[in-house]
Coordinates of C-alpha atoms and ligand atoms in Angstrom, one line a residue:
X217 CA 89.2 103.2 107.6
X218 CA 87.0 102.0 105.4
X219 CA 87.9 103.1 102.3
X220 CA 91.1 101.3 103.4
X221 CA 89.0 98.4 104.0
X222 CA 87.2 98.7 100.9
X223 CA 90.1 98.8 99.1
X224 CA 91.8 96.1 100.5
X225 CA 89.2 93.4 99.7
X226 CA 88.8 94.8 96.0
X227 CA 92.2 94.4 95.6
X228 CA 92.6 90.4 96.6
X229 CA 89.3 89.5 95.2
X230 CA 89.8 91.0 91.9
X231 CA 93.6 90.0 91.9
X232 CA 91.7 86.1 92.6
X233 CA 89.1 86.6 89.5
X234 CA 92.4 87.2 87.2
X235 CA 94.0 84.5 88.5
X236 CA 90.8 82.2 87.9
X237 CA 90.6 83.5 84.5
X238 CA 93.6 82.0 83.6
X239 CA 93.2 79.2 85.7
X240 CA 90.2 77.7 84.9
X241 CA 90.6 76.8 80.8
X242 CA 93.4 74.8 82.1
X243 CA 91.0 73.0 84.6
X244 CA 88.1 72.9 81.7
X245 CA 90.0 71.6 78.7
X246 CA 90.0 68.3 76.7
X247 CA 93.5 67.4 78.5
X248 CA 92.7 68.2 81.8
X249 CA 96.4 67.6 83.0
X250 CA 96.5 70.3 85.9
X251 CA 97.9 69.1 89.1
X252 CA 96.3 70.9 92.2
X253 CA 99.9 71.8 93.6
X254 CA 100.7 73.8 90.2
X255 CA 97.6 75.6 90.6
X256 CA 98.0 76.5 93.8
X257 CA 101.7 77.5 93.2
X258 CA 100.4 80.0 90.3
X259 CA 97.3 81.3 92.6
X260 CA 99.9 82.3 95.7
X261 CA 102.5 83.7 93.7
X262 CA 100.4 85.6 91.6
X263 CA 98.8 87.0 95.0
X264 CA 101.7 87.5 96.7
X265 CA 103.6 89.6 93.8
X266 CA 100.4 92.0 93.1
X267 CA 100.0 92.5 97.2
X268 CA 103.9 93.3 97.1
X269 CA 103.3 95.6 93.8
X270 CA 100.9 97.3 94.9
X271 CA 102.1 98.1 98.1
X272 CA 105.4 99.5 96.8
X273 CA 103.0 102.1 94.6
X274 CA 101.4 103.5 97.7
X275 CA 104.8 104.1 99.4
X276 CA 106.1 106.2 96.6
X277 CA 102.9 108.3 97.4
X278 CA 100.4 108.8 94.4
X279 CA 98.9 112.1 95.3
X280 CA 96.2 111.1 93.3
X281 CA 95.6 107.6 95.3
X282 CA 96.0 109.7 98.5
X283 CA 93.1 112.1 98.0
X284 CA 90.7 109.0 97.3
X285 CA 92.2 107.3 100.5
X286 CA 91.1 110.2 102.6
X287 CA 95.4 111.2 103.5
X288 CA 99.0 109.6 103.3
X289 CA 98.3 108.3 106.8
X290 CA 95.3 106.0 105.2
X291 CA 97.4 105.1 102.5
X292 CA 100.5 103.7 104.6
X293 CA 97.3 101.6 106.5
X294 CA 96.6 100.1 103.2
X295 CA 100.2 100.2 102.8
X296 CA 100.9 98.1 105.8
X297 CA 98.1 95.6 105.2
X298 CA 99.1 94.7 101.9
X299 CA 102.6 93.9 102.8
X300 CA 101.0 91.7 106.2
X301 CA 99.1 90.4 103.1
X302 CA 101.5 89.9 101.2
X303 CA 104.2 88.1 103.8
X304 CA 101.2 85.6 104.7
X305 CA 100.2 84.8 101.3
X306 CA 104.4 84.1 100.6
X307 CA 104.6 82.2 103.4
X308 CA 102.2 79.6 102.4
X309 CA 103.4 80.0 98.9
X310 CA 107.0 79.2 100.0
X311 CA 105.8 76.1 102.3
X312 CA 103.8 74.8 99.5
X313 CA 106.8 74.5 97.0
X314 CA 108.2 71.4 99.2
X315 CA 105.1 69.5 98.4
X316 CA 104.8 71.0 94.6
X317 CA 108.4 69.9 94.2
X318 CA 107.9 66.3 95.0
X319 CA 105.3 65.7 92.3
X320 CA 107.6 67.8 89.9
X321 CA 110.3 65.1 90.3
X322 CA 107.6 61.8 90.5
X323 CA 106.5 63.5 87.3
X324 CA 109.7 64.1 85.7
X325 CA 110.9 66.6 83.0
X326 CA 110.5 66.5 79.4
X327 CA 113.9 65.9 77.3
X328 CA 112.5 67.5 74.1
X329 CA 114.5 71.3 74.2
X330 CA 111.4 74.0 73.9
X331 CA 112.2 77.3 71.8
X332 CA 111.3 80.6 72.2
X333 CA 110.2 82.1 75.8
X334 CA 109.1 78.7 76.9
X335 CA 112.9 77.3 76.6
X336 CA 114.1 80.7 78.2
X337 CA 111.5 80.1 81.2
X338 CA 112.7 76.0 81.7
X339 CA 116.0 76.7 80.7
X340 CA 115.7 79.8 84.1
X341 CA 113.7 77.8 86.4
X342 CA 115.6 76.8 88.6
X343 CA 117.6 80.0 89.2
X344 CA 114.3 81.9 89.4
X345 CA 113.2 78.9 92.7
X346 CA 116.3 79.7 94.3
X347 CA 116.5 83.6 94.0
X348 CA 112.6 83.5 95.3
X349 CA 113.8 81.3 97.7
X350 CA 116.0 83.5 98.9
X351 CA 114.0 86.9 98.5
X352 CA 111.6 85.2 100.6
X353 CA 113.9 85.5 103.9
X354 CA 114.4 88.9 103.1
X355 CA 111.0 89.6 102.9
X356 CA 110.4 87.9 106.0
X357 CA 113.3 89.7 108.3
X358 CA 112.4 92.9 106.5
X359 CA 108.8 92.8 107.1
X360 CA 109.4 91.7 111.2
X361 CA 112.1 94.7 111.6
X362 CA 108.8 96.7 110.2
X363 CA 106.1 95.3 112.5
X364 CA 108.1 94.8 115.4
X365 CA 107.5 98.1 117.2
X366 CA 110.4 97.5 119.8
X367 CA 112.5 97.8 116.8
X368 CA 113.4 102.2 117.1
X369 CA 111.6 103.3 114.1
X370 CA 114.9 105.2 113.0
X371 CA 116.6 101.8 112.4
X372 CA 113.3 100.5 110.4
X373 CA 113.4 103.8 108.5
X374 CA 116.9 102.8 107.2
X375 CA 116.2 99.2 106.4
X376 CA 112.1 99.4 104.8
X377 CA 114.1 100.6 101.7
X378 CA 115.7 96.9 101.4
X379 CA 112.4 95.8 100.4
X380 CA 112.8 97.4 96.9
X381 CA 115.7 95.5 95.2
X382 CA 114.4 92.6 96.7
X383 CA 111.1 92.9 94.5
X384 CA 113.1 93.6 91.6
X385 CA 114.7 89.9 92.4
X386 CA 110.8 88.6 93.1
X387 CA 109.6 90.0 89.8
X388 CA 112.6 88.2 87.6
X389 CA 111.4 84.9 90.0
X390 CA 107.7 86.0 89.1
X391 CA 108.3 86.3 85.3
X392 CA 109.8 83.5 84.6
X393 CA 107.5 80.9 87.0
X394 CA 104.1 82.2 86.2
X395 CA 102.6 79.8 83.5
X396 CA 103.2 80.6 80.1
X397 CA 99.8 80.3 79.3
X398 CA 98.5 83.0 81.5
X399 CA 100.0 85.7 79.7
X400 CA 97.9 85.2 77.2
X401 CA 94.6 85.1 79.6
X402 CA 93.2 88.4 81.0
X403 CA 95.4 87.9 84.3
X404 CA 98.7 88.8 81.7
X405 CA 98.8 91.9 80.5
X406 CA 97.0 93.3 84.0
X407 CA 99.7 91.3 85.7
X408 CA 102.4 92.9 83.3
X409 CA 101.0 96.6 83.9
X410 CA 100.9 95.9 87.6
X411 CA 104.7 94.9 87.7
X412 CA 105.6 97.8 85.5
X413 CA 103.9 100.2 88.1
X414 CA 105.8 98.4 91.0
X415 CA 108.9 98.2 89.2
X416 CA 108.1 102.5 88.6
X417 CA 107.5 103.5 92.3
X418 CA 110.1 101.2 93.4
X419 CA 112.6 103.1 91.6
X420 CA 110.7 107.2 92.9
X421 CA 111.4 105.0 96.3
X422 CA 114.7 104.3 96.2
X423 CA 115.2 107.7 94.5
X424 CA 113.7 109.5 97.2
X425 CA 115.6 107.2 100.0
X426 CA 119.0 108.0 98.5
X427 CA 117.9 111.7 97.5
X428 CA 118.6 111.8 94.3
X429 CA 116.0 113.9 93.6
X430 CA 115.0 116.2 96.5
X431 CA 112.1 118.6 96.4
X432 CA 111.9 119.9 100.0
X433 CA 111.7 123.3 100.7
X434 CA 114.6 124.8 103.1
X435 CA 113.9 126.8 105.7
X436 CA 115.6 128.7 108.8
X437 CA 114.4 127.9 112.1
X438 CA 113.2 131.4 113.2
X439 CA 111.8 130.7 116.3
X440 CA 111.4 128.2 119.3
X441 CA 109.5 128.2 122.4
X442 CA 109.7 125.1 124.8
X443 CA 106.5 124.7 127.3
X444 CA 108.6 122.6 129.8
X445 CA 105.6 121.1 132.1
X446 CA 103.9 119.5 129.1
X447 CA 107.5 118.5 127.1
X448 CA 106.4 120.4 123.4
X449 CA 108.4 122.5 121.6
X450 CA 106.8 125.4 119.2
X451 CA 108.9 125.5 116.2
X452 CA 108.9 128.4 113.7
X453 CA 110.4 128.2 110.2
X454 CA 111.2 130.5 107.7
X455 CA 110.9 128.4 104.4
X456 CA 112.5 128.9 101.0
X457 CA 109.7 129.8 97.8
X458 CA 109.8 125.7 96.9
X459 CA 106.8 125.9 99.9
X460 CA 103.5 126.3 97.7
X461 CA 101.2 126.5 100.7
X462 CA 98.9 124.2 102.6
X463 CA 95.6 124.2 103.8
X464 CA 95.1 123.9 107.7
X465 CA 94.9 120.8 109.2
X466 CA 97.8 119.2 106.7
X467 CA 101.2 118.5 107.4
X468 CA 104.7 118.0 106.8
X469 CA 107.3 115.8 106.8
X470 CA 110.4 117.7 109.0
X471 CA 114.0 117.2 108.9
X472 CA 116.4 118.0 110.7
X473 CA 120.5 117.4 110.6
X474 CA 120.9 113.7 109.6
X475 CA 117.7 112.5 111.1
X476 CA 114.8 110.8 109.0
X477 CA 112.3 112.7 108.0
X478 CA 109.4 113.1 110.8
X479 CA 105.6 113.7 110.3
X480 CA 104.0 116.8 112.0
X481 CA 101.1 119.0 111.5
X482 CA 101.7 122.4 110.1
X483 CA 100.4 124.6 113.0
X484 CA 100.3 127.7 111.2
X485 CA 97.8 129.0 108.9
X486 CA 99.0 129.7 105.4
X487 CA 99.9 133.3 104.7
X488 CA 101.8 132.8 101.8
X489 CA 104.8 134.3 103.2
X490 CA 106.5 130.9 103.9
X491 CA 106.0 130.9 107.7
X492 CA 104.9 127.7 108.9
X493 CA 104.9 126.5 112.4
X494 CA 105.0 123.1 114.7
X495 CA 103.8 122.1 117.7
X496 CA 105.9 119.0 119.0
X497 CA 105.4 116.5 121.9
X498 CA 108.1 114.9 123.3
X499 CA 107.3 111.2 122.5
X500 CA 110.5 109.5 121.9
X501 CA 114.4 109.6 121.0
X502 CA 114.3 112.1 118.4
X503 CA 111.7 114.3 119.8
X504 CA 113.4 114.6 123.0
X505 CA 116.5 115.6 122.0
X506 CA 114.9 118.7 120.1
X507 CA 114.6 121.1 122.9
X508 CA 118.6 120.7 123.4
X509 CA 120.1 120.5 119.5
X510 CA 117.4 122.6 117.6
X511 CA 118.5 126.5 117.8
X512 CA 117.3 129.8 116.1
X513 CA 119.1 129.7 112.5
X514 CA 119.4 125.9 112.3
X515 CA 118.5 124.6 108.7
X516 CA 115.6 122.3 108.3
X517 CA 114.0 121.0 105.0
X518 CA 110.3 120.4 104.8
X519 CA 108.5 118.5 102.7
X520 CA 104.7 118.5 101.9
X521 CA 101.7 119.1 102.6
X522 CA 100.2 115.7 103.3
X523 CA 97.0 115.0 104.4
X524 CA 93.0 115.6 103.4
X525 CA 92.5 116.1 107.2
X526 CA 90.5 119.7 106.0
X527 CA 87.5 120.3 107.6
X528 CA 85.6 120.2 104.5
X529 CA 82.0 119.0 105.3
X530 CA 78.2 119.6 103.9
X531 CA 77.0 119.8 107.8
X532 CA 75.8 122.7 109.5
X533 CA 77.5 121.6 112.5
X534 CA 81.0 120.3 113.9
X535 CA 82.2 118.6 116.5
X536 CA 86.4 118.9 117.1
X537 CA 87.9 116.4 119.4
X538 CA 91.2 116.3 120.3
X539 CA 93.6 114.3 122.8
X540 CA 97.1 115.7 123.8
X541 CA 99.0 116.8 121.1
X542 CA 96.0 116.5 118.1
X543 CA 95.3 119.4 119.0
X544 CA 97.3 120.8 116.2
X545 CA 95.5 120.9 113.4
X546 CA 92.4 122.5 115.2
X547 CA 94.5 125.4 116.4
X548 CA 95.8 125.5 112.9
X549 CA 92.2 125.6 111.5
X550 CA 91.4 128.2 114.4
X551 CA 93.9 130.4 112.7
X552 CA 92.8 130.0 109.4
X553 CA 89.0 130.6 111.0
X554 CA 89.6 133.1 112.6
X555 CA 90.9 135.0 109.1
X556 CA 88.2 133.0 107.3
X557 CA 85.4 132.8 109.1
X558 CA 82.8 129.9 107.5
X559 CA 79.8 130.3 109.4
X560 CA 79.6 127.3 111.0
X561 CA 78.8 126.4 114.1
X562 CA 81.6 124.4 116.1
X563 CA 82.2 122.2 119.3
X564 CA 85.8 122.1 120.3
X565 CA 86.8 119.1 122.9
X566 CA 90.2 119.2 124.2
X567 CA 91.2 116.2 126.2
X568 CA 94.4 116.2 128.3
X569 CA 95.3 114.9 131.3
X570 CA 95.7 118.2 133.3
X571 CA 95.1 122.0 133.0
X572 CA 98.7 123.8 131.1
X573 CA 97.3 127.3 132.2
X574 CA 99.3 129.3 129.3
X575 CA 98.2 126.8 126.7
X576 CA 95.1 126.9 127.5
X577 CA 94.3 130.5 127.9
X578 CA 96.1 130.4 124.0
X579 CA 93.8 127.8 122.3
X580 CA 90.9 130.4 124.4
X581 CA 92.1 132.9 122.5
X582 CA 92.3 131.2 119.1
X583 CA 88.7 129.7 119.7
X584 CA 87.3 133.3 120.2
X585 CA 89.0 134.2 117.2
X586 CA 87.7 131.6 115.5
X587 CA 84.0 131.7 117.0
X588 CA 84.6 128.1 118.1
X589 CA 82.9 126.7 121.8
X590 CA 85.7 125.4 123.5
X591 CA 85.3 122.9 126.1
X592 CA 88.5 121.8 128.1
X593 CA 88.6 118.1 129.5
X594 CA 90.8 117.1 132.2
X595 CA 90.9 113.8 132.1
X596 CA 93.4 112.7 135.3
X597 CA 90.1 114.8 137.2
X598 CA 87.1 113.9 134.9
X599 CA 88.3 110.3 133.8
X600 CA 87.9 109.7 130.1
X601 CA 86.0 112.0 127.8
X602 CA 83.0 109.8 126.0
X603 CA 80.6 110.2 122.9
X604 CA 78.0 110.5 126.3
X605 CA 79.8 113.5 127.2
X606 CA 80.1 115.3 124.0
X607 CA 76.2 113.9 122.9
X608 CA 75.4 116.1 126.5
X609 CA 77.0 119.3 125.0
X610 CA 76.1 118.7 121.0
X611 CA 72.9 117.0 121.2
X612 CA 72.2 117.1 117.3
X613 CA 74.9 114.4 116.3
X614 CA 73.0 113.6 113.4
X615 CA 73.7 116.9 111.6
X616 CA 77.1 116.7 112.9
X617 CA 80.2 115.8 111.9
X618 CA 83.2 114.6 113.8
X619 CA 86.7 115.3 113.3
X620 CA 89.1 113.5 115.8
X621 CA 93.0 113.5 116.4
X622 CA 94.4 111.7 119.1
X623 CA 95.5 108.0 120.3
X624 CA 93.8 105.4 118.4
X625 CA 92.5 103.5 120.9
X626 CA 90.4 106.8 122.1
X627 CA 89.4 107.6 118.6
X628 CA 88.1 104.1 118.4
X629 CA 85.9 104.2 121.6
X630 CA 84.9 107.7 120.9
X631 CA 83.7 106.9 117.7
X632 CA 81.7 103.4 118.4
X633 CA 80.2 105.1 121.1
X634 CA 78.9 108.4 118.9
X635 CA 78.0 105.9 115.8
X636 CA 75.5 104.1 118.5
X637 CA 74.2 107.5 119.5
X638 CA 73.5 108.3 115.9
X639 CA 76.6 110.3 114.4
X640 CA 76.5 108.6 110.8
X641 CA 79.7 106.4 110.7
X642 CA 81.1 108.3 107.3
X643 CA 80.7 111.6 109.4
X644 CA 83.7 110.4 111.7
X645 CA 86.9 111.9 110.6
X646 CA 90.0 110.7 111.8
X647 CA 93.8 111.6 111.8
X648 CA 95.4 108.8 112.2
X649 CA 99.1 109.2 114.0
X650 CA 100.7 106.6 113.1
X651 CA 102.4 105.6 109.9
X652 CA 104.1 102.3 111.1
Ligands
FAD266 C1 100.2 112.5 110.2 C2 100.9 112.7 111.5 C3 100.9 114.0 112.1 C4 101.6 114.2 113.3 N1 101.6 115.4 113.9 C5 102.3 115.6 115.1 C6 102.3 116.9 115.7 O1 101.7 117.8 115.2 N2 103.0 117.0 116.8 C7 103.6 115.9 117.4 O2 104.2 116.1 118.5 N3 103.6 114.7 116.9 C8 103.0 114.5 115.7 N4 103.0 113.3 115.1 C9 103.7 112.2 115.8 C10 105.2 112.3 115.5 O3 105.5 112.1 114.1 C11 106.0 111.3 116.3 O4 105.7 111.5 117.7 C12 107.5 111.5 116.1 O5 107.8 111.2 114.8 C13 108.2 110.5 117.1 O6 109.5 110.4 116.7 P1 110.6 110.0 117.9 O7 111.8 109.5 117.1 O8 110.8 111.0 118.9 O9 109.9 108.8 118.6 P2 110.1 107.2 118.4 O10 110.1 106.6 119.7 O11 111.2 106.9 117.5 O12 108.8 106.9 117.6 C14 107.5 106.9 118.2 C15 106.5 106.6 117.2 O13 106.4 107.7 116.3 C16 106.3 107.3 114.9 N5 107.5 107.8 114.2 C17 108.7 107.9 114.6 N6 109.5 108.4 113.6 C18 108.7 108.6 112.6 C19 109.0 109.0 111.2 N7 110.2 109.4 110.8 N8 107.9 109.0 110.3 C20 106.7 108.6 110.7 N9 106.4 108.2 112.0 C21 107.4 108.1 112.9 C22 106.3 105.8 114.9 O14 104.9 105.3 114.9 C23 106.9 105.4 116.2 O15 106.4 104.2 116.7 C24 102.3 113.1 113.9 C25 102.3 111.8 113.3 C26 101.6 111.7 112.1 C27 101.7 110.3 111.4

């Protein structure tokens, strides 16, 4: 989370330094005419359009971006903060016209007609207040349908793409507002490069909403095996040669029929024969219905890998934890272990609530394979696992590092609690399961 973080603050104070640049030789100069309310109009907007641009470039998915945010998951964080950001920095924007407006009319217009882009700007300037105007409300009923979790994620899914004609409209409102003489200042041509990106990735977005191009790979379901006391289906696909590979502890976005794309970890371990495998938890509408619909020669599209969840570390030592269903991505790296073996010494804590005899005796299996320690936590018997419970089995956290997948609040408390014990915080990897 920190490089989300990190990210986040670079973002708004740098966006802030651009805007001062152009800002300030207005405040500086001989004339010295800038009213407050136009300043603050400019600073707002400008804010609000590069939060709204830059979030629109993470969602199309800039492998690039995603490998310095540490996974897609981190990215749709930043993703999410930028448009919370964003709708914040809009609203004040949006209640601050009223009072911007009023000395705009005690100040009056000048009659002279102006050539060239200025005339074009006056001439469009009120058309480009009320199309913001609107956007705005758009913005705002989009961006509640997102956060609102109560809202069934299937219907957000079909709606989030809304939010990229109506940034079209806010750059045209952008354009034309933002003072002329800031295109010529520092903050223009970044601003205009910015824009251009949005205007790019909102485009690959709507492209890949409406599938015009697709790049999944197809695959036959080959296999399925439901484990009714814990609710998880085991999914096995046979994919088409459009599947390139992935390393363990990625995974894939899964579709199935008509249904939106779903995130799951690739449980397999990458033979290059286009197996790959899930592991699924019945967590809600679509999930449940799996074990009934899904059958042996169904066709399913995948598309992928995602994620730089990998394992890849300088320490001699590592600790796995994993609640419930995270515990895909260490059988997956089990597998691959267990072909590849790296040497390394490894602490495997699985956390759920009770014993599932066959899957446990499985993940045994796969840890011997592997050479992995595997210590079983049942937590409706033992209460909550803690970093004073693994610290007791892995003193040495210090030449440790920690990868975790599981609920966030237990990843949170698990890793507060190791950090104090003295696991270095950048050691802490995390998974996080939730995209929303
Ligand atoms: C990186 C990642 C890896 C995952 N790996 C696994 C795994 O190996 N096994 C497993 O069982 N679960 C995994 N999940 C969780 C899984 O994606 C959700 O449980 C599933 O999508 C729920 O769908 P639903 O319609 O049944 O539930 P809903 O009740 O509709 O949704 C429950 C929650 O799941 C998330 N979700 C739902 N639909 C989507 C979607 N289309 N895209 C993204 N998130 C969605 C939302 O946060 C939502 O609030 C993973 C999630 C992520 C982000």
């Amino acid at each position: 989370m920190t490089r989300v973080r990190t990210a986040f603050v670079w973002i708004v104070a740098a966006t802030l330094v651009m805007w001062l640049s152009a800002e300030l030789p207005l405040w500086l100069g001989g004339s010295a005419t800038r009213r407050f309310g136009d300043a603050f109009m400019q600073g707002t907007g400008v804010l609000a359009i590069v939060l709204m641009s830059l979030s629109l470039m993470l969602a199309a998915r800039p492998r690039i971006v995603e490998r310095w945010m540490n996974g897609l998951d981190k990215m749709y964080r930043l993703h999410k903060w930028l448009g919370i950001a964003n709708l914040i920095v809009a609203a004040v924007h949006w209640q601050a016209y009223g009072f911007v407006r009023s000395a705009e009319l005690d100040a009056g217009t000048s009659a002279a007609p102006i050539d060239g882009w200025a005339g074009f700007a006056e001439a469009q300037h009120d058309t480009a207040v009320f199309i913001g105007d609107q956007a705005w409300k758009f913005v705002l009923v989009l961006s509640i349908l997102a956060l609102v979790k109560r809202f069934p994620y299937r219907l957000f899914f079909k709606t989030h793409w809304l939010f990229v004609p109506t940034y079209f409209v806010l750059i045209y409102h952008s354009v034309v507002l933002l003072d002329i003489s800031a295109w010529t200042s520092l903050l223009g041509p970044v601003l205009g490069i910015v824009m251009a990106a949005g205007i790019w990735s909102g485009i690959v977005c709507l492209w890949r909403s409406f599938r015009v191009t697709d790049d999944r790979a197809i695959g036959n379901v080959v296999g399925i095996t439901y484990h009714e006391s814990v609710r998880t289906l085991e999914l096995e696909v046979q994919l088409d040669s459009r599947w390139k590979g992935h390393e363990a502890g990625q995974f894939a976005f899964l579709s199935t029929g008509e249904e939106a794309p779903h995130p799951f970890t690739i449980l397999s371990a990458w033979r290059g024969d286009g197996r790959v495998s899930f592991l699924i938890k019945e967590l809600g509408d679509y999930t449940s219905t799996l074990s009934r619909t899904l059958k042996t020669g169904d066709e399913v599209k995948v598309e992928g890998p995602w994620g730089t969840f990998d394992f890849a570390s300088d320490a001699p030592r590592q600790i796995w934890i994993a609640g419930g269903v995270g515990v895909t991505p260490f059988i997956a790296r089990m597998r691959h272990l267990g072909e590849h073996p790296d040497g390394k010494l490894v602490d495997f804590f699985f956390s759920t609530p009770q014993s599932y005899p066959e899957g446990d005796r499985l993940l045994d299996l796969d840890a011997r394979a592997a050479g992995a320690n595997l210590h079983l936590h049942f937590s409706d018997e033992a209460g909550l696992i803690t970093a004073e419970h693994v610290a007791a089995i892995v003193p040495d956290l210090a030449n440790a590092d920690v990868w975790f997948c599981g609920p966030a609040a237990m990843g949170a408390a698990l890793k507060s609690g190791l950090v104090k014990l003295g696991l270095p915080p950048v050691r802490f990897h995390q998974e996080l399961f939730e995209m929303r």
